[in-house]
C-alpha cells in the first residue's frame, strides 16, 4: 500500500498542526548554533517505492535550456494559494501560498516556470508513516526543483500574483541554471516548520524552514549576485511557525530506534506522530485533533525531525502561527552579466 495522504491532513496542519506526547528527559542540546544549519548532501538518494504521490511530481518537467548569451529574459514573480487548482482561493484566505518564478525569452518568445516543492505532497513531508514491523517512523519527505515550458497565466493571476520583477541576460540565466542543478542535488529534504522562541521579530530562530518560498528567495539572491537589478515592489511569503523554548537534541534514527536505542524515547516519538496518520472518517479526524491539542497545547510538547535527526520542542504560547510577511527583493552584489 502506498504512502499517499488525504488532503484532510492539510486541514489538520492548519487547525492544530503539531502537538505531541509527554517527554520529561534531562537531555541538553550539544548544539548551540541557532538556527541549526540546514544540512546539504553529496547526492540525491533514490526514493522508496513505498512513497506515493496523490498528484504526480513535475508531470511536464523538462531540462533547463541553454539560452543565447545575448538573449534578454524577463523574470516574473509567481504566487498562488496552495492547491489552488483544487480549492480555488480557500487557502489563499489563510495566506497559505505557493511560490514559483517565471521566465520569458525575448529571442524565442517562450515562457518557462520553475518551482520547488514536495515529491509526495505536504503531509508526507510534515509527518511520517508508522509502518508495521518498523520501529522508526518512515519519512517520504524529499523536495525538488521542477522546470517546465509555459506559464499558466490564469492559475497565477486569478487568485495570486504574476508580476515582472527583473530582466536578465542569457548569460546570467545559464549561470543561474548551473546553480539550480547544484542546489537541487544537495538540498533534498523538505522542512515545513520554522521554529522560533517568540512572535517578536527579533526572536531567536531555532530552525528555519526549507520549502518553496525559500527556493525562490535563494534564486532571486543568486540572480542579484549575478547582477540582476530588481524592481521596488513588495513581496510577501508564507511561513508556518512553531513557538518553543530552547530545543533539546535527542539523536538520530539509529541512536533512538536502533538495537541499542532508547526504547522509552522511541515509543514516545511514535505515540506523538500517531494522531497525524491519514484519517478514514471525519470522526477519526476530530478524535485525533483532540489528542494533538492535549499533547501540544496542554502538555507543551512536540517532536521535530530536522536534518534526519530528532529534537524535542518545549512548546509555548502561541504554539503555532501562519504568517504572511514581506521579504524584500535582494540588492545585487556583483557587476551585471550584460543585460
Coordinates of C-alpha atoms in Angstrom, one line a residue:
X1 CA 0.0 0.0 0.0
X2 CA 1.4 3.4 -1.0
X3 CA 2.1 6.3 1.2
X4 CA -0.2 9.0 -0.2
X5 CA -2.0 11.1 2.3
X6 CA -5.5 12.6 2.1
X7 CA -6.0 16.3 1.6
X8 CA -7.7 16.5 5.0
X9 CA -4.2 16.4 6.6
X10 CA -3.7 20.0 5.5
X11 CA -6.7 21.0 7.5
X12 CA -5.3 19.2 10.5
X13 CA -2.0 21.0 9.9
X14 CA -3.6 24.4 9.8
X15 CA -6.1 23.9 12.6
X16 CA -3.8 22.4 15.2
X17 CA -0.8 21.3 13.3
X18 CA 1.7 19.8 15.7
X19 CA 1.2 18.7 19.1
X20 CA 2.5 15.7 20.9
X21 CA 3.4 13.4 23.7
X22 CA 5.0 13.7 27.1
X23 CA 8.7 13.7 27.5
X24 CA 10.5 14.7 30.7
X25 CA 14.1 13.9 29.9
X26 CA 17.1 15.8 31.1
X27 CA 19.0 15.8 27.8
X28 CA 20.6 19.1 26.7
X29 CA 21.4 20.0 23.2
X30 CA 25.1 19.9 22.5
X31 CA 24.5 22.3 19.5
X32 CA 24.3 26.0 20.3
X33 CA 24.4 27.4 16.8
X34 CA 21.0 28.8 16.1
X35 CA 19.3 28.4 13.7
X36 CA 20.5 24.9 13.2
X37 CA 22.2 25.0 9.7
X38 CA 20.2 23.1 7.0
X39 CA 22.2 20.0 6.0
X40 CA 23.2 19.5 2.4
X41 CA 24.2 16.2 0.9
X42 CA 26.6 14.9 -1.7
X43 CA 23.9 13.4 -3.9
X44 CA 20.1 12.8 -4.0
X45 CA 19.1 9.2 -3.0
X46 CA 16.5 7.2 -4.8
X47 CA 13.0 7.5 -3.4
X48 CA 11.5 4.4 -1.7
X49 CA 8.7 2.8 -3.8
X50 CA 6.5 2.9 -0.6
X51 CA 6.3 6.7 -1.0
X52 CA 3.5 7.5 -3.4
X53 CA 2.1 10.9 -4.5
X54 CA -1.5 11.7 -4.9
X55 CA -0.5 14.1 -7.6
X56 CA 2.5 13.3 -9.8
X57 CA 5.5 15.4 -9.2
X58 CA 6.5 17.7 -12.1
X59 CA 4.5 15.8 -14.7
X60 CA 5.5 18.1 -17.6
X61 CA 9.1 18.8 -16.4
X62 CA 12.0 19.3 -18.8
X63 CA 15.7 20.2 -18.7
X64 CA 16.6 23.8 -18.3
X65 CA 17.6 25.1 -21.8
X66 CA 20.8 26.9 -22.6
X67 CA 19.9 30.4 -23.6
X68 CA 21.7 32.6 -26.1
X69 CA 24.1 34.9 -24.3
X70 CA 22.6 38.0 -26.0
X71 CA 19.0 37.0 -25.0
X72 CA 17.1 39.3 -22.8
X73 CA 14.9 37.4 -20.4
X74 CA 12.1 38.7 -18.3
X75 CA 11.8 37.3 -14.7
X76 CA 8.4 37.0 -13.1
X77 CA 7.3 36.5 -9.5
X78 CA 4.6 33.9 -9.4
X79 CA 2.4 33.2 -6.3
X80 CA -0.9 31.4 -5.8
X81 CA -2.8 29.7 -3.0
X82 CA -1.6 26.2 -2.2
X83 CA -3.7 23.6 -4.1
X84 CA -5.5 26.5 -6.0
X85 CA -6.2 24.0 -8.8
X86 CA -8.5 22.1 -6.4
X87 CA -9.7 24.5 -3.8
X88 CA -9.5 27.8 -5.6
X89 CA -8.8 30.7 -3.2
X90 CA -9.7 28.8 0.0
X91 CA -6.2 28.5 1.4
X92 CA -5.5 32.0 0.0
X93 CA -7.8 33.4 2.7
X94 CA -5.4 31.8 5.2
X95 CA -2.4 33.2 3.3
X96 CA -1.0 29.7 2.7
X97 CA 0.7 30.5 -0.6
X98 CA 2.9 28.6 -3.1
X99 CA 5.7 30.5 -4.8
X100 CA 7.4 30.0 -8.2
X101 CA 9.4 32.0 -10.7
X102 CA 8.7 32.6 -14.4
X103 CA 11.0 33.4 -17.4
X104 CA 10.3 34.8 -20.8
X105 CA 12.9 34.8 -23.6
X106 CA 12.8 37.8 -25.9
X107 CA 14.6 35.8 -28.7
X108 CA 12.3 32.8 -28.8
X109 CA 9.2 34.2 -27.1
X110 CA 9.0 31.0 -25.0
X111 CA 7.8 31.1 -21.4
X112 CA 9.1 28.9 -18.6
X113 CA 8.1 28.1 -15.0
X114 CA 10.5 27.0 -12.2
X115 CA 9.4 25.9 -8.7
X116 CA 10.5 23.7 -5.8
X117 CA 8.0 21.6 -3.9
X118 CA 7.3 18.2 -2.2
X119 CA 7.7 15.0 -4.2
X120 CA 4.9 13.3 -2.2
X121 CA 2.8 16.3 -1.0
X122 CA 2.9 18.4 2.1
X123 CA 1.5 15.9 4.5
X124 CA 4.2 13.3 3.8
X125 CA 6.9 16.0 4.2
X126 CA 5.5 17.1 7.5
X127 CA 4.6 13.9 9.3
X128 CA 5.9 10.3 8.9
X129 CA 4.3 7.0 8.4
X130 CA 4.2 4.4 11.2
X131 CA 4.7 1.2 9.2
X132 CA 4.0 -2.3 10.8
X133 CA 7.2 -4.1 11.6
X134 CA 9.3 -1.0 11.5
X135 CA 10.4 0.7 14.8
X136 CA 11.4 4.0 13.3
X137 CA 9.0 6.4 11.7
X138 CA 9.2 6.2 7.9
X139 CA 9.6 9.5 6.1
X140 CA 8.7 10.5 2.5
X141 CA 10.0 14.0 2.8
X142 CA 12.1 14.8 -0.3
X143 CA 11.5 18.0 -2.2
X144 CA 13.0 19.0 -5.6
X145 CA 13.0 21.7 -8.3
X146 CA 10.7 21.4 -11.3
X147 CA 11.3 23.3 -14.5
X148 CA 8.8 23.2 -17.4
X149 CA 7.9 25.2 -20.5
X150 CA 5.0 27.6 -20.3
X151 CA 3.4 29.9 -17.6
X152 CA -0.2 29.2 -16.6
X153 CA -1.3 32.8 -16.6
X154 CA -4.8 32.0 -15.3
X155 CA -3.5 29.9 -12.4
X156 CA -1.2 32.6 -11.1
X157 CA -3.3 35.7 -11.9
X158 CA -6.8 34.6 -10.7
X159 CA -6.1 34.4 -7.0
X160 CA -2.4 35.2 -6.8
X161 CA 0.4 37.2 -8.4
X162 CA 2.2 37.3 -11.8
X163 CA 4.4 40.4 -11.9
X164 CA 7.7 41.3 -13.6
X165 CA 10.5 41.7 -11.1
X166 CA 13.7 42.0 -13.2
X167 CA 15.3 41.4 -16.5
X168 CA 18.4 39.3 -17.0
X169 CA 20.7 38.3 -19.9
X170 CA 21.0 34.8 -21.4
X171 CA 24.5 34.5 -19.8
X172 CA 23.0 35.2 -16.3
X173 CA 20.2 32.7 -16.9
X174 CA 22.8 30.0 -17.8
X175 CA 24.8 30.7 -14.7
X176 CA 21.6 30.5 -12.6
X177 CA 20.8 27.1 -14.2
X178 CA 24.2 25.7 -13.1
X179 CA 23.4 26.9 -9.6
X180 CA 20.0 25.4 -9.7
X181 CA 21.5 22.0 -10.5
X182 CA 23.8 22.2 -7.5
X183 CA 21.1 23.5 -5.2
X184 CA 18.7 20.7 -6.2
X185 CA 21.2 17.9 -5.9
X186 CA 22.4 18.9 -2.4
X187 CA 19.3 20.3 -0.7
X188 CA 16.9 17.4 -0.9
X189 CA 14.7 17.3 2.2
X190 CA 11.6 19.5 2.7
X191 CA 11.3 21.2 6.1
X192 CA 7.8 22.6 6.7
X193 CA 8.4 24.3 10.0
X194 CA 10.1 27.5 11.1
X195 CA 10.7 27.2 14.9
X196 CA 11.4 30.3 17.0
X197 CA 11.3 31.5 20.6
X198 CA 8.5 34.1 20.3
X199 CA 6.4 36.1 17.8
X200 CA 8.8 39.0 18.2
X201 CA 10.6 40.0 15.0
X202 CA 13.9 39.9 16.8
X203 CA 13.2 36.5 18.3
X204 CA 15.8 33.6 18.2
X205 CA 15.1 31.3 15.3
X206 CA 15.8 27.7 16.3
X207 CA 15.1 26.1 12.9
X208 CA 14.4 27.6 9.5
X209 CA 12.0 26.0 7.0
X210 CA 13.2 24.7 3.6
X211 CA 10.3 24.9 1.2
X212 CA 9.1 26.5 -2.0
X213 CA 9.4 30.2 -0.9
X214 CA 13.0 29.6 0.3
X215 CA 14.0 28.2 -3.1
X216 CA 12.5 31.3 -4.8
X217 CA 14.3 33.6 -2.3
X218 CA 17.6 31.8 -3.0
X219 CA 17.0 32.1 -6.7
X220 CA 16.4 35.8 -6.5
X221 CA 19.5 36.2 -4.4
X222 CA 21.6 34.2 -7.0
X223 CA 20.3 36.5 -9.8
X224 CA 21.1 39.5 -7.7
X225 CA 24.7 38.2 -7.1
X226 CA 25.0 37.8 -10.9
X227 CA 24.0 41.5 -11.3
X228 CA 20.2 41.5 -11.7
X229 CA 18.5 44.7 -10.6
X230 CA 15.1 44.1 -9.0
X231 CA 12.1 46.4 -9.2
X232 CA 11.0 48.1 -6.0
X233 CA 7.8 46.1 -5.2
X234 CA 6.5 44.5 -2.1
X235 CA 7.0 40.7 -1.9
X236 CA 5.3 38.7 0.9
X237 CA 5.8 35.0 1.7
X238 CA 4.1 32.4 3.9
X239 CA 5.8 30.8 6.9
X240 CA 4.3 28.3 9.3
X241 CA 5.9 28.9 12.7
X242 CA 6.1 26.8 15.8
X243 CA 7.0 28.6 19.1
X244 CA 9.1 26.8 21.7
X245 CA 11.8 27.2 24.3
X246 CA 15.3 26.1 23.5
X247 CA 15.1 22.7 21.6
X248 CA 16.7 19.6 23.1
X249 CA 18.7 17.3 20.8
X250 CA 17.6 13.7 21.0
X251 CA 19.6 11.8 18.4
X252 CA 19.2 10.2 15.0
X253 CA 17.2 7.1 13.9
X254 CA 20.0 4.6 14.9
X255 CA 20.7 6.1 18.3
X256 CA 16.9 6.2 19.2
X257 CA 15.4 3.3 17.3
X258 CA 18.4 1.0 16.8
X259 CA 19.3 -2.1 18.8
X260 CA 21.0 0.0 21.5
X261 CA 18.5 2.8 21.3
X262 CA 16.3 4.4 23.9
X263 CA 13.1 2.3 23.8
X264 CA 11.1 4.7 26.1
X265 CA 12.0 7.7 23.9
X266 CA 11.3 5.7 20.7
X267 CA 7.8 4.8 22.0
X268 CA 7.2 8.5 22.9
X269 CA 8.1 9.7 19.4
X270 CA 5.9 7.0 17.7
X271 CA 3.0 7.9 20.0
X272 CA 3.4 11.6 19.2
X273 CA 3.1 11.0 15.5
X274 CA 0.3 8.5 15.6
X275 CA -2.6 11.1 15.6
X276 CA -1.2 12.5 12.4
X277 CA -1.9 9.4 10.4
X278 CA -4.2 9.5 7.4
X279 CA -7.9 9.5 8.5
X280 CA -10.6 7.4 7.0
X281 CA -13.5 9.3 8.7
X282 CA -14.3 12.8 9.9
X283 CA -14.9 11.2 13.4
X284 CA -11.3 9.8 13.5
X285 CA -10.0 13.2 12.4
X286 CA -11.6 15.1 15.3
X287 CA -10.6 12.4 17.9
X288 CA -7.0 12.7 16.8
X289 CA -7.3 16.5 16.7
X290 CA -8.2 16.5 20.4
X291 CA -5.2 14.3 21.2
X292 CA -3.0 16.7 19.3
X293 CA -4.4 19.7 21.2
X294 CA -3.9 17.9 24.5
X295 CA -0.3 17.0 23.8
X296 CA 1.0 20.2 22.2
X297 CA -1.1 22.9 23.9
X298 CA -1.8 21.3 27.3
X299 CA 1.4 19.4 27.7
X300 CA 3.6 21.8 25.7
X301 CA 5.5 19.1 23.8
X302 CA 6.4 18.4 20.2
X303 CA 8.9 16.2 18.4
X304 CA 10.7 17.7 15.4
X305 CA 12.5 15.8 12.7
X306 CA 15.2 18.0 11.0
X307 CA 18.4 17.1 9.2
X308 CA 17.5 13.4 9.7
X309 CA 17.6 14.0 13.5
X310 CA 15.0 14.3 16.2
X311 CA 14.6 17.2 18.6
X312 CA 12.3 17.9 21.4
X313 CA 10.5 21.2 21.4
X314 CA 9.1 22.6 24.7
X315 CA 6.2 24.3 23.2
X316 CA 4.8 27.7 24.4
X317 CA 2.2 30.2 23.5
X318 CA 1.0 31.0 20.9
X319 CA 2.2 27.5 19.8
X320 CA 1.5 27.8 16.1
X321 CA 1.1 30.8 13.7
X322 CA 0.8 31.2 10.0
X323 CA 2.3 34.5 8.9
X324 CA 2.4 36.3 5.5
X325 CA 5.2 38.8 5.8
X326 CA 7.3 40.9 3.5
X327 CA 10.8 39.7 2.5
X328 CA 12.3 42.5 0.3
X329 CA 13.7 41.6 -3.1
X330 CA 17.5 41.5 -2.9
X331 CA 20.1 44.0 -3.9
X332 CA 22.8 42.9 -6.3
X333 CA 26.4 42.5 -5.1
X334 CA 28.2 42.0 -8.4
X335 CA 28.6 43.5 -11.8
X336 CA 25.8 42.6 -14.3
X337 CA 26.4 39.9 -16.9
X338 CA 25.4 42.4 -19.6
X339 CA 21.7 42.9 -19.7

